PDB file of C-alpha atoms in Angstrom:
ATOM      1  CA  MET N 229      37.609 190.218  59.123  1.00  0.00           C
ATOM      2  CA  GLU N 230      39.319 193.340  60.396  1.00  0.00           C
ATOM      3  CA  THR N 231      40.045 193.472  64.098  1.00  0.00           C
ATOM      4  CA  VAL N 232      39.666 196.431  66.414  1.00  0.00           C
ATOM      5  CA  LYS N 233      42.861 198.483  66.524  1.00  0.00           C
ATOM      6  CA  GLU N 234      43.911 199.930  69.847  1.00  0.00           C
ATOM      7  CA  GLU N 235      45.403 203.035  68.229  1.00  0.00           C
ATOM      8  CA  GLU N 236      42.171 204.046  66.465  1.00  0.00           C
ATOM      9  CA  GLU N 237      40.699 207.347  67.590  1.00  0.00           C
ATOM     10  CA  TYR N 238      37.892 206.823  70.066  1.00  0.00           C
ATOM     11  CA  ASN N 239      35.407 209.665  70.476  1.00  0.00           C
ATOM     12  CA  TYR N 240      32.452 209.420  72.817  1.00  0.00           C
ATOM     13  CA  ARG N 241      30.020 211.446  74.903  1.00  0.00           C
ATOM     14  CA  GLU N 242      28.593 210.369  78.221  1.00  0.00           C
ATOM     15  CA  VAL N 243      24.824 210.760  78.486  1.00  0.00           C
ATOM     16  CA  ARG N 244      23.416 212.511  81.523  1.00  0.00           C
ATOM     17  CA  LEU N 245      20.484 210.415  82.668  1.00  0.00           C
ATOM     18  CA  PRO N 246      17.407 211.723  84.539  1.00  0.00           C
ATOM     19  CA  SER N 247      18.107 213.013  88.030  1.00  0.00           C
ATOM     20  CA  LEU N 248      14.668 211.782  89.083  1.00  0.00           C
ATOM     21  CA  ILE N 249      15.969 208.204  89.225  1.00  0.00           C
ATOM     22  CA  PRO N 250      16.822 207.504  92.882  1.00  0.00           C
ATOM     23  CA  VAL N 251      20.424 206.712  93.688  1.00  0.00           C
ATOM     24  CA  VAL N 252      20.488 203.573  95.802  1.00  0.00           C
ATOM     25  CA  PRO N 253      23.535 201.981  97.436  1.00  0.00           C
ATOM     26  CA  GLU N 254      24.838 198.906  95.687  1.00  0.00           C
ATOM     27  CA  PRO N 255      23.458 195.925  97.625  1.00  0.00           C
ATOM     28  CA  GLU N 256      25.137 192.635  98.279  1.00  0.00           C
ATOM     29  CA  LEU N 257      22.983 189.723  97.223  1.00  0.00           C
ATOM     30  CA  GLU N 258      22.964 186.583  99.290  1.00  0.00           C
ATOM     31  CA  ARG N 259      23.229 183.482  97.153  1.00  0.00           C
ATOM     32  CA  GLU N 260      23.986 180.789  99.688  1.00  0.00           C
ATOM     33  CA  LYS N 261      24.745 180.775 103.369  1.00  0.00           C
ATOM     34  CA  GLY N 262      28.143 182.320 103.925  1.00  0.00           C
ATOM     35  CA  GLU N 263      28.479 183.440 100.302  1.00  0.00           C
ATOM     36  CA  ARG N 264      27.738 186.905  98.922  1.00  0.00           C
ATOM     37  CA  ARG N 265      28.057 188.438  95.513  1.00  0.00           C
ATOM     38  CA  ARG N 266      27.890 191.877  93.949  1.00  0.00           C
ATOM     39  CA  GLY N 267      26.167 192.953  90.787  1.00  0.00           C
ATOM     40  CA  ARG N 268      27.410 192.516  87.257  1.00  0.00           C
ATOM     41  CA  ASP N 269      27.841 194.857  84.310  1.00  0.00           C
ATOM     42  CA  ILE N 270      25.581 194.202  81.324  1.00  0.00           C
ATOM     43  CA  LEU N 271      26.286 195.981  78.041  1.00  0.00           C
ATOM     44  CA  ILE N 272      23.254 196.604  75.824  1.00  0.00           C
ATOM     45  CA  ALA N 273      23.776 198.009  72.333  1.00  0.00           C
ATOM     46  CA  ILE N 274      20.788 200.086  71.298  1.00  0.00           C
ATOM     47  CA  ASP N 275      19.509 202.003  68.305  1.00  0.00           C
ATOM     48  CA  HIS N 276      16.144 203.505  67.421  1.00  0.00           C
ATOM     49  CA  GLY N 277      14.611 200.357  65.934  1.00  0.00           C
ATOM     50  CA  PRO N 278      12.067 197.900  67.401  1.00  0.00           C
ATOM     51  CA  ASN N 279      14.516 194.990  67.449  1.00  0.00           C
ATOM     52  CA  SER N 280      16.836 196.956  69.711  1.00  0.00           C
ATOM     53  CA  LYS N 281      13.983 197.629  72.149  1.00  0.00           C
ATOM     54  CA  HIS N 282      13.069 193.963  71.951  1.00  0.00           C
ATOM     55  CA  ALA N 283      16.589 192.993  73.040  1.00  0.00           C
ATOM     56  CA  PHE N 284      16.548 195.596  75.828  1.00  0.00           C
ATOM     57  CA  ASP N 285      13.262 194.245  77.195  1.00  0.00           C
ATOM     58  CA  TRP N 286      14.580 190.692  77.072  1.00  0.00           C
ATOM     59  CA  ALA N 287      17.706 191.681  78.983  1.00  0.00           C
ATOM     60  CA  LEU N 288      15.665 193.401  81.691  1.00  0.00           C
ATOM     61  CA  ILE N 289      13.377 190.459  82.274  1.00  0.00           C
ATOM     62  CA  HIS N 290      15.640 187.472  81.765  1.00  0.00           C
ATOM     63  CA  LEU N 291      19.139 188.687  82.581  1.00  0.00           C
ATOM     64  CA  SER N 292      19.143 191.686  84.918  1.00  0.00           C
ATOM     65  CA  ARG N 293      18.922 191.467  88.678  1.00  0.00           C
ATOM     66  CA  LEU N 294      19.208 193.815  91.617  1.00  0.00           C
ATOM     67  CA  ALA N 295      22.709 195.307  91.986  1.00  0.00           C
ATOM     68  CA  ASP N 296      23.541 194.943  88.283  1.00  0.00           C
ATOM     69  CA  THR N 297      24.550 197.956  86.206  1.00  0.00           C
ATOM     70  CA  ILE N 298      23.203 198.310  82.687  1.00  0.00           C
ATOM     71  CA  HIS N 299      25.461 200.081  80.194  1.00  0.00           C
ATOM     72  CA  LEU N 300      23.503 201.504  77.256  1.00  0.00           C
ATOM     73  CA  LEU N 301      25.586 202.041  74.129  1.00  0.00           C
ATOM     74  CA  HIS N 302      24.735 203.687  70.824  1.00  0.00           C
ATOM     75  CA  ALA N 303      27.129 204.102  67.889  1.00  0.00           C
ATOM     76  CA  VAL N 304      26.876 207.135  65.595  1.00  0.00           C
ATOM     77  CA  SER N 305      28.736 208.202  62.473  1.00  0.00           C
ATOM     78  CA  ASP N 306      29.130 211.811  63.631  1.00  0.00           C
ATOM     79  CA  LEU N 307      29.335 212.644  67.311  1.00  0.00           C
ATOM     80  CA  ASN N 308      28.926 216.356  66.569  1.00  0.00           C
ATOM     81  CA  ASN N 309      25.453 215.902  65.087  1.00  0.00           C
ATOM     82  CA  GLN N 310      23.442 217.526  67.874  1.00  0.00           C
ATOM     83  CA  VAL N 311      20.075 216.426  66.491  1.00  0.00           C
ATOM     84  CA  VAL N 312      21.090 212.763  66.579  1.00  0.00           C
ATOM     85  CA  TYR N 313      22.607 213.208  70.033  1.00  0.00           C
ATOM     86  CA  ASP N 314      19.449 214.806  71.442  1.00  0.00           C
ATOM     87  CA  ILE N 315      17.197 212.092  70.015  1.00  0.00           C
ATOM     88  CA  THR N 316      19.452 209.357  71.350  1.00  0.00           C
ATOM     89  CA  GLN N 317      19.715 211.012  74.747  1.00  0.00           C
ATOM     90  CA  ALA N 318      15.914 211.103  74.991  1.00  0.00           C
ATOM     91  CA  LEU N 319      15.762 207.402  74.144  1.00  0.00           C
ATOM     92  CA  MET N 320      18.414 206.500  76.717  1.00  0.00           C
ATOM     93  CA  GLU N 321      16.661 208.540  79.397  1.00  0.00           C
ATOM     94  CA  LYS N 322      13.429 206.671  78.718  1.00  0.00           C
ATOM     95  CA  LEU N 323      15.160 203.288  78.864  1.00  0.00           C
ATOM     96  CA  ALA N 324      16.989 204.200  82.083  1.00  0.00           C
ATOM     97  CA  VAL N 325      13.719 205.087  83.798  1.00  0.00           C
ATOM     98  CA  GLU N 326      12.141 201.869  82.553  1.00  0.00           C
ATOM     99  CA  ALA N 327      15.086 199.794  83.786  1.00  0.00           C
ATOM    100  CA  PHE N 328      14.771 201.260  87.272  1.00  0.00           C
ATOM    101  CA  GLU N 329      11.003 200.866  87.420  1.00  0.00           C
ATOM    102  CA  VAL N 330      11.060 197.269  86.188  1.00  0.00           C
ATOM    103  CA  VAL N 331      14.088 195.743  87.926  1.00  0.00           C
ATOM    104  CA  MET N 332      15.591 198.615  89.988  1.00  0.00           C
ATOM    105  CA  VAL N 333      18.984 198.510  88.309  1.00  0.00           C
ATOM    106  CA  LYS N 334      21.436 201.345  87.808  1.00  0.00           C
ATOM    107  CA  THR N 335      21.949 202.556  84.233  1.00  0.00           C
ATOM    108  CA  VAL N 336      24.805 204.461  82.620  1.00  0.00           C
ATOM    109  CA  ALA N 337      24.894 205.473  78.969  1.00  0.00           C
ATOM    110  CA  ARG N 338      27.412 206.435  76.323  1.00  0.00           C
ATOM    111  CA  ILE N 339      27.215 207.539  72.684  1.00  0.00           C
ATOM    112  CA  VAL N 340      30.312 206.600  70.689  1.00  0.00           C
ATOM    113  CA  GLU N 341      31.444 207.609  67.216  1.00  0.00           C
ATOM    114  CA  GLY N 342      32.406 204.797  64.894  1.00  0.00           C
ATOM    115  CA  ASP N 343      31.428 201.532  63.267  1.00  0.00           C
ATOM    116  CA  PRO N 344      28.810 199.771  65.465  1.00  0.00           C
ATOM    117  CA  GLY N 345      30.625 196.440  65.626  1.00  0.00           C
ATOM    118  CA  LYS N 346      33.969 197.995  66.526  1.00  0.00           C
ATOM    119  CA  VAL N 347      32.349 200.348  69.028  1.00  0.00           C
ATOM    120  CA  ILE N 348      30.579 197.488  70.811  1.00  0.00           C
ATOM    121  CA  CYS N 349      33.756 195.413  71.001  1.00  0.00           C
ATOM    122  CA  LYS N 350      35.776 198.385  72.257  1.00  0.00           C
ATOM    123  CA  GLU N 351      33.255 199.079  75.010  1.00  0.00           C
ATOM    124  CA  ALA N 352      33.172 195.389  75.902  1.00  0.00           C
ATOM    125  CA  GLU N 353      36.943 195.535  76.385  1.00  0.00           C
ATOM    126  CA  ARG N 354      36.594 198.616  78.585  1.00  0.00           C
ATOM    127  CA  ILE N 355      33.687 197.424  80.717  1.00  0.00           C
ATOM    128  CA  LYS N 356      34.353 193.676  80.714  1.00  0.00           C
ATOM    129  CA  PRO N 357      30.635 192.922  81.084  1.00  0.00           C
ATOM    130  CA  ALA N 358      29.027 189.640  82.024  1.00  0.00           C
ATOM    131  CA  ALA N 359      27.158 189.795  78.726  1.00  0.00           C
ATOM    132  CA  VAL N 360      26.737 191.879  75.590  1.00  0.00           C
ATOM    133  CA  VAL N 361      23.120 192.091  74.467  1.00  0.00           C
ATOM    134  CA  MET N 362      21.957 193.335  71.078  1.00  0.00           C
ATOM    135  CA  GLY N 363      19.126 193.001  68.615  1.00  0.00           C
ATOM    136  CA  THR N 364      19.338 192.043  64.950  1.00  0.00           C
ATOM    137  CA  ARG N 365      17.860 193.372  61.740  1.00  0.00           C
ATOM    138  CA  GLY N 366      15.388 190.519  61.665  1.00  0.00           C
ATOM    139  CA  ARG N 367      17.529 188.086  59.694  1.00  0.00           C
ATOM    140  CA  SER N 368      18.178 184.531  60.776  1.00  0.00           C
ATOM    141  CA  LEU N 369      21.512 183.598  62.299  1.00  0.00           C
ATOM    142  CA  ILE N 370      22.544 181.807  59.083  1.00  0.00           C
ATOM    143  CA  GLN N 371      21.698 184.884  56.986  1.00  0.00           C
ATOM    144  CA  SER N 372      23.668 187.077  59.376  1.00  0.00           C
ATOM    145  CA  VAL N 373      26.748 184.872  59.132  1.00  0.00           C
ATOM    146  CA  ILE N 374      26.600 184.687  55.331  1.00  0.00           C
ATOM    147  CA  GLN N 375      25.780 188.351  54.684  1.00  0.00           C
ATOM    148  CA  GLY N 376      27.641 189.822  57.627  1.00  0.00           C
ATOM    149  CA  SER N 377      26.147 191.763  60.532  1.00  0.00           C
ATOM    150  CA  VAL N 378      27.051 193.661  63.672  1.00  0.00           C
ATOM    151  CA  GLY N 379      26.081 190.641  65.757  1.00  0.00           C
ATOM    152  CA  GLU N 380      28.239 188.313  63.678  1.00  0.00           C
ATOM    153  CA  TYR N 381      31.188 190.714  63.912  1.00  0.00           C
ATOM    154  CA  CYS N 382      30.858 190.925  67.695  1.00  0.00           C
ATOM    155  CA  PHE N 383      30.527 187.153  67.968  1.00  0.00           C
ATOM    156  CA  HIS N 384      34.025 186.844  66.516  1.00  0.00           C
ATOM    157  CA  HIS N 385      35.706 189.882  68.079  1.00  0.00           C
ATOM    158  CA  CYS N 386      34.177 190.732  71.475  1.00  0.00           C
ATOM    159  CA  LYS N 387      36.009 189.559  74.559  1.00  0.00           C
ATOM    160  CA  ALA N 388      32.696 189.021  76.352  1.00  0.00           C
ATOM    161  CA  ALA N 389      30.394 186.491  74.713  1.00  0.00           C
ATOM    162  CA  PRO N 390      27.561 188.395  73.016  1.00  0.00           C
ATOM    163  CA  VAL N 391      23.956 187.298  73.127  1.00  0.00           C
ATOM    164  CA  VAL N 392      22.221 187.791  69.782  1.00  0.00           C
ATOM    165  CA  ILE N 393      18.445 187.962  70.001  1.00  0.00           C
ATOM    166  CA  VAL N 394      16.272 187.412  66.939  1.00  0.00           C
ATOM    167  CA  PRO N 395      12.729 188.836  67.265  1.00  0.00           C
ATOM    168  CA  GLY N 396      10.042 186.206  67.727  1.00  0.00           C
ATOM    169  CA  LYS N 397       6.497 186.183  66.460  1.00  0.00           C
ATOM    170  CA  GLY N 398       5.180 188.186  69.384  1.00  0.00           C
ATOM    171  CA  GLN N 399       6.452 191.272  71.107  1.00  0.00           C
ATOM    172  CA  PHE N 400       7.305 192.322  74.631  1.00  0.00           C
ATOM    173  CA  ARG N 401       4.564 194.270  76.362  1.00  0.00           C
ATOM    174  CA  PHE N 402       4.582 195.917  79.748  1.00  0.00           C
ATOM    175  CA  ARG N 403       1.377 196.657  81.600  1.00  0.00           C
ATOM    176  CA  THR N 404       0.573 197.949  85.066  1.00  0.00           C
ATOM    177  CA  ASP N 405      -1.641 196.450  87.739  1.00  0.00           C
ATOM    178  CA  LYS N 406      -4.057 198.336  89.975  1.00  0.00           C
ATOM    179  CA  ASP N 407      -1.149 199.553  92.116  1.00  0.00           C
ATOM    180  CA  ASN N 408       0.600 200.901  89.003  1.00  0.00           C
ATOM    181  CA  ARG N 409       3.354 198.292  89.273  1.00  0.00           C
ATOM    182  CA  PHE N 410       4.919 196.923  86.118  1.00  0.00           C
ATOM    183  CA  LYS N 411       3.955 193.447  85.003  1.00  0.00           C
ATOM    184  CA  PHE N 412       5.468 191.493  82.151  1.00  0.00           C
ATOM    185  CA  ASN N 413       3.616 189.434  79.569  1.00  0.00           C
ATOM    186  CA  PRO N 414       6.067 186.700  78.546  1.00  0.00           C
ATOM    187  CA  ILE N 415       6.302 185.607  74.918  1.00  0.00           C
ATOM    188  CA  PHE N 416       8.415 183.243  72.904  1.00  0.00           C
ATOM    189  CA  VAL N 417      11.587 184.599  71.333  1.00  0.00           C
ATOM    190  CA  GLU N 418      14.244 182.934  69.237  1.00  0.00           C
ATOM    191  CA  ILE N 419      17.651 183.292  70.850  1.00  0.00           C
ATOM    192  CA  TYR N 420      21.113 182.191  69.820  1.00  0.00           C
ATOM    193  CA  TRP N 421      23.844 181.930  72.429  1.00  0.00           C
ATOM    194  CA  ASP N 422      26.589 179.868  73.937  1.00  0.00           C
ATOM    195  CA  SER N 423      24.131 177.747  75.926  1.00  0.00           C
ATOM    196  CA  GLU N 424      26.444 176.847  78.814  1.00  0.00           C
ATOM    197  CA  TYR N 425      27.669 180.431  79.207  1.00  0.00           C
ATOM    198  CA  LEU N 426      24.187 181.946  79.169  1.00  0.00           C
ATOM    199  CA  SER N 427      22.808 179.262  81.479  1.00  0.00           C
ATOM    200  CA  ASN N 428      25.355 180.351  84.068  1.00  0.00           C
ATOM    201  CA  LEU N 429      24.354 183.995  83.597  1.00  0.00           C
ATOM    202  CA  LEU N 430      20.689 183.212  84.114  1.00  0.00           C
ATOM    203  CA  GLN N 431      21.233 181.306  87.355  1.00  0.00           C
ATOM    204  CA  PHE N 432      19.937 183.283  90.279  1.00  0.00           C
TER     205      PHE N 432
END
């Protein structure tokens, strides 16, 4: 499989996220007495499909914690297509607000021109995240490996170990309580990962 070439042209546009999201200083989280740690970078590849949102929701609930920074990434074939950019910007703004309201994490976003797999791997090299999170097209892991997929490509080429999430039978749902605070209804999802690596990520 073709590898990412450093000399390839790399076009991108940063996404300006809503100014209404408060800017909070990056906290230091106490893990054990005498030991402190800062937040991590988490790269989430998104598109406009339900499986992408499913992966985003999973990352918020099971992976993100205070002081982390979420990097939203969307790959497009033509960066100059203003219609696509505007639609994607609206989606990223919505997700950024949701991320702050649910887990109070900082979000940055970027739209990059190119093949999705290569774009994700290139951004992973740039950011060096603790994890790369993405959805699938609903196929099983075996089908993805045989037929090829963005997730399978990233599994072999990303420097950071990707987490590939396959949609389960249910769906993620957020609701609010009487104080208008977000609550999460957990469901079962089918997830494939390097178990030891992800177990370390999930340790709080």
